[in-house]
PDB file of C-alpha atoms in Angstrom:
ATOM      1  CA  MET V 204     144.072 104.076 116.086  1.00  0.00           C
ATOM      2  CA  SER V 205     141.954 102.893 118.935  1.00  0.00           C
ATOM      3  CA  VAL V 206     140.285 105.038 121.529  1.00  0.00           C
ATOM      4  CA  THR V 207     139.029 103.693 124.818  1.00  0.00           C
ATOM      5  CA  THR V 208     137.117 105.004 127.778  1.00  0.00           C
ATOM      6  CA  THR V 209     137.891 103.931 131.305  1.00  0.00           C
ATOM      7  CA  THR V 210     136.113 104.559 134.576  1.00  0.00           C
ATOM      8  CA  HIS V 211     138.276 106.838 136.718  1.00  0.00           C
ATOM      9  CA  ILE V 212     137.318 106.730 140.412  1.00  0.00           C
ATOM     10  CA  ASN V 213     138.140 109.641 142.707  1.00  0.00           C
ATOM     11  CA  PHE V 214     139.145 109.224 146.328  1.00  0.00           C
ATOM     12  CA  ARG V 215     140.595 111.281 149.123  1.00  0.00           C
ATOM     13  CA  GLY V 216     143.425 109.209 150.597  1.00  0.00           C
ATOM     14  CA  GLN V 217     142.070 105.745 149.711  1.00  0.00           C
ATOM     15  CA  ALA V 218     143.095 105.322 146.056  1.00  0.00           C
ATOM     16  CA  ARG V 219     146.086 103.046 146.723  1.00  0.00           C
ATOM     17  CA  GLU V 220     144.039 100.780 148.982  1.00  0.00           C
ATOM     18  CA  ALA V 221     141.153 100.664 146.495  1.00  0.00           C
ATOM     19  CA  LEU V 222     143.455  99.877 143.572  1.00  0.00           C
ATOM     20  CA  GLY V 223     145.043  97.057 145.571  1.00  0.00           C
ATOM     21  CA  PHE V 224     141.631  95.636 146.366  1.00  0.00           C
ATOM     22  CA  TYR V 225     140.459  95.813 142.745  1.00  0.00           C
ATOM     23  CA  ALA V 226     143.696  94.156 141.631  1.00  0.00           C
ATOM     24  CA  THR V 227     142.934  91.148 143.833  1.00  0.00           C
ATOM     25  CA  VAL V 228     139.296  91.014 142.735  1.00  0.00           C
ATOM     26  CA  PHE V 229     140.084  91.205 139.012  1.00  0.00           C
ATOM     27  CA  ASP V 230     143.512  89.516 139.067  1.00  0.00           C
ATOM     28  CA  GLY V 231     145.133  92.652 137.730  1.00  0.00           C
ATOM     29  CA  THR V 232     148.361  94.604 137.905  1.00  0.00           C
ATOM     30  CA  VAL V 233     148.535  97.925 139.745  1.00  0.00           C
ATOM     31  CA  THR V 234     150.450 100.907 138.367  1.00  0.00           C
ATOM     32  CA  VAL V 235     150.738 104.030 140.541  1.00  0.00           C
ATOM     33  CA  ALA V 236     152.322 107.454 140.145  1.00  0.00           C
ATOM     34  CA  THR V 237     152.384 109.680 143.235  1.00  0.00           C
ATOM     35  CA  TYR V 238     152.230 113.471 143.301  1.00  0.00           C
ATOM     36  CA  THR V 239     155.981 113.350 143.997  1.00  0.00           C
ATOM     37  CA  ASP V 240     156.537 111.151 140.928  1.00  0.00           C
ATOM     38  CA  ILE V 241     154.827 113.658 138.613  1.00  0.00           C
ATOM     39  CA  HIS V 242     156.329 116.738 140.318  1.00  0.00           C
ATOM     40  CA  GLN V 243     152.922 118.119 141.365  1.00  0.00           C
ATOM     41  CA  VAL V 244     153.215 118.285 145.171  1.00  0.00           C
ATOM     42  CA  THR V 245     151.147 121.215 146.418  1.00  0.00           C
ATOM     43  CA  ASP V 246     150.548 119.804 149.906  1.00  0.00           C
ATOM     44  CA  PRO V 247     153.511 117.974 151.492  1.00  0.00           C
ATOM     45  CA  ALA V 248     151.072 115.731 153.382  1.00  0.00           C
ATOM     46  CA  GLN V 249     149.833 114.436 150.039  1.00  0.00           C
ATOM     47  CA  ALA V 250     153.252 113.864 148.400  1.00  0.00           C
ATOM     48  CA  ASP V 251     152.910 110.063 148.423  1.00  0.00           C
ATOM     49  CA  SER V 252     149.215 110.030 147.556  1.00  0.00           C
ATOM     50  CA  VAL V 253     148.110 108.628 144.204  1.00  0.00           C
ATOM     51  CA  ALA V 254     148.132 111.229 141.432  1.00  0.00           C
ATOM     52  CA  TRP V 255     147.385 108.541 138.851  1.00  0.00           C
ATOM     53  CA  GLY V 256     146.731 104.873 139.327  1.00  0.00           C
ATOM     54  CA  GLN V 257     145.411 101.996 137.290  1.00  0.00           C
ATOM     55  CA  VAL V 258     144.524  98.342 137.597  1.00  0.00           C
ATOM     56  CA  GLU V 259     144.717  96.400 134.382  1.00  0.00           C
ATOM     57  CA  GLY V 260     143.808  92.740 134.018  1.00  0.00           C
ATOM     58  CA  ALA V 261     144.780  90.281 131.298  1.00  0.00           C
ATOM     59  CA  ASN V 262     141.058  89.856 130.571  1.00  0.00           C
ATOM     60  CA  GLY V 263     140.711  93.507 129.510  1.00  0.00           C
ATOM     61  CA  PHE V 264     139.455  94.883 132.837  1.00  0.00           C
ATOM     62  CA  ARG V 265     140.733  98.392 133.561  1.00  0.00           C
ATOM     63  CA  VAL V 266     139.932 100.986 136.177  1.00  0.00           C
ATOM     64  CA  MET V 267     141.803 104.178 137.033  1.00  0.00           C
ATOM     65  CA  ALA V 268     141.848 106.089 140.318  1.00  0.00           C
ATOM     66  CA  TYR V 269     143.502 108.958 142.133  1.00  0.00           C
ATOM     67  CA  ASP V 270     143.465 110.901 145.390  1.00  0.00           C
ATOM     68  CA  VAL V 271     141.863 114.301 144.814  1.00  0.00           C
ATOM     69  CA  GLN V 272     144.236 117.082 145.821  1.00  0.00           C
ATOM     70  CA  THR V 273     143.523 118.567 149.229  1.00  0.00           C
ATOM     71  CA  ALA V 274     143.188 122.035 147.643  1.00  0.00           C
ATOM     72  CA  LYS V 275     140.223 120.846 145.539  1.00  0.00           C
ATOM     73  CA  PRO V 276     136.744 120.344 146.928  1.00  0.00           C
ATOM     74  CA  PHE V 277     135.704 116.711 147.076  1.00  0.00           C
ATOM     75  CA  ASP V 278     132.332 115.196 147.845  1.00  0.00           C
ATOM     76  CA  HIS V 279     132.281 111.473 147.097  1.00  0.00           C
ATOM     77  CA  GLY V 280     128.589 111.735 146.273  1.00  0.00           C
ATOM     78  CA  GLN V 281     129.108 114.628 143.842  1.00  0.00           C
ATOM     79  CA  ASN V 282     132.331 113.910 141.963  1.00  0.00           C
ATOM     80  CA  SER V 283     133.242 110.301 142.645  1.00  0.00           C
ATOM     81  CA  PHE V 284     134.274 109.456 139.085  1.00  0.00           C
ATOM     82  CA  TYR V 285     135.511 110.786 135.750  1.00  0.00           C
ATOM     83  CA  ILE V 286     135.453 109.277 132.296  1.00  0.00           C
ATOM     84  CA  ALA V 287     138.981 108.877 130.972  1.00  0.00           C
ATOM     85  CA  LEU V 288     139.254 109.107 127.181  1.00  0.00           C
ATOM     86  CA  ARG V 289     142.605 107.756 126.035  1.00  0.00           C
ATOM     87  CA  GLY V 290     144.198 107.283 122.654  1.00  0.00           C
ATOM     88  CA  THR V 291     147.499 107.051 120.844  1.00  0.00           C
ATOM     89  CA  ASP V 292     146.899 109.542 118.017  1.00  0.00           C
ATOM     90  CA  ALA V 293     147.337 113.160 119.127  1.00  0.00           C
ATOM     91  CA  ALA V 294     145.380 114.568 116.161  1.00  0.00           C
ATOM     92  CA  GLU V 295     142.389 112.332 116.864  1.00  0.00           C
ATOM     93  CA  ILE V 296     142.423 113.153 120.566  1.00  0.00           C
ATOM     94  CA  GLN V 297     142.683 116.875 119.733  1.00  0.00           C
ATOM     95  CA  THR V 298     139.621 116.595 117.457  1.00  0.00           C
ATOM     96  CA  GLN V 299     137.593 114.843 120.149  1.00  0.00           C
ATOM     97  CA  TRP V 300     138.734 117.406 122.724  1.00  0.00           C
ATOM     98  CA  ASP V 301     137.680 120.245 120.426  1.00  0.00           C
ATOM     99  CA  ARG V 302     134.235 118.700 119.979  1.00  0.00           C
ATOM    100  CA  LEU V 303     133.755 118.069 123.708  1.00  0.00           C
ATOM    101  CA  THR V 304     134.645 121.675 124.574  1.00  0.00           C
ATOM    102  CA  GLU V 305     131.401 122.993 123.048  1.00  0.00           C
ATOM    103  CA  GLY V 306     129.588 124.420 126.064  1.00  0.00           C
ATOM    104  CA  ALA V 307     132.137 122.862 128.429  1.00  0.00           C
ATOM    105  CA  GLU V 308     134.047 124.215 131.402  1.00  0.00           C
ATOM    106  CA  ILE V 309     137.763 123.698 130.764  1.00  0.00           C
ATOM    107  CA  LEU V 310     139.409 122.565 133.996  1.00  0.00           C
ATOM    108  CA  THR V 311     142.881 121.865 132.550  1.00  0.00           C
ATOM    109  CA  PRO V 312     143.640 122.892 128.961  1.00  0.00           C
ATOM    110  CA  LEU V 313     144.764 120.091 126.638  1.00  0.00           C
ATOM    111  CA  ALA V 314     148.558 120.386 126.555  1.00  0.00           C
ATOM    112  CA  PRO V 315     151.739 118.361 127.087  1.00  0.00           C
ATOM    113  CA  ALA V 316     152.185 117.099 130.657  1.00  0.00           C
ATOM    114  CA  VAL V 317     155.008 115.445 132.584  1.00  0.00           C
ATOM    115  CA  PHE V 318     153.173 112.110 132.388  1.00  0.00           C
ATOM    116  CA  ALA V 319     151.570 112.271 128.917  1.00  0.00           C
ATOM    117  CA  PRO V 320     152.197 113.802 125.488  1.00  0.00           C
ATOM    118  CA  LEU V 321     148.786 115.524 125.837  1.00  0.00           C
ATOM    119  CA  TYR V 322     146.502 115.806 128.859  1.00  0.00           C
ATOM    120  CA  GLY V 323     143.404 117.865 129.566  1.00  0.00           C
ATOM    121  CA  MET V 324     140.323 117.898 131.740  1.00  0.00           C
ATOM    122  CA  LEU V 325     136.886 119.386 131.195  1.00  0.00           C
ATOM    123  CA  THR V 326     133.330 119.178 132.420  1.00  0.00           C
ATOM    124  CA  ASP V 327     131.036 118.892 129.430  1.00  0.00           C
ATOM    125  CA  ARG V 328     127.759 120.722 128.966  1.00  0.00           C
ATOM    126  CA  PHE V 329     125.933 117.810 130.618  1.00  0.00           C
ATOM    127  CA  GLY V 330     128.011 117.976 133.805  1.00  0.00           C
ATOM    128  CA  VAL V 331     130.208 114.946 133.026  1.00  0.00           C
ATOM    129  CA  THR V 332     133.904 115.408 133.787  1.00  0.00           C
ATOM    130  CA  TRP V 333     136.323 113.952 131.250  1.00  0.00           C
ATOM    131  CA  ILE V 334     140.058 113.329 131.551  1.00  0.00           C
ATOM    132  CA  ILE V 335     141.493 113.208 128.049  1.00  0.00           C
ATOM    133  CA  ASP V 336     145.005 112.131 127.163  1.00  0.00           C
ATOM    134  CA  VAL V 337     147.367 110.702 124.628  1.00  0.00           C
ATOM    135  CA  THR V 338     149.001 107.678 126.185  1.00  0.00           C
ATOM    136  CA  ALA V 339     152.736 107.890 126.709  1.00  0.00           C
ATOM    137  CA  PRO V 340     154.850 105.398 124.784  1.00  0.00           C
ATOM    138  CA  ALA V 341     155.871 102.359 126.846  1.00  0.00           C
ATOM    139  CA  GLN V 342     159.336 102.715 128.341  1.00  0.00           C
ATOM    140  CA  ALA V 343     161.805  99.884 127.999  1.00  0.00           C
TER     141      ALA V 343
END
């Protein structure tokens, strides 16, 4: 089992453009899922915005990004990034989630999601927001 952390940058309407830029800088491949793709449209104006995006380079570079939902407050100076903790072993991820919840504010409970076998979000006792998930198996 390997666990990785990835910088997850938050935007309001600029995630797709930023991911495209980073892909050219780091010679990477962009993957994007919109709010429509994951069946989470709460504001029709944001249906095609990035709900989850990633640039991954052959050299190991990876960055994730999304467009913060319009219903959520967003201040680029206050909450411009998350740490994404990702793994393939649900039991290991559950253990790490359980440990991180000590003194944390749970934003999204760790549970199955449309886009991942497990997904959760919390702000730890030090004010750092974590996105935690079990990566979905690659589709053929």
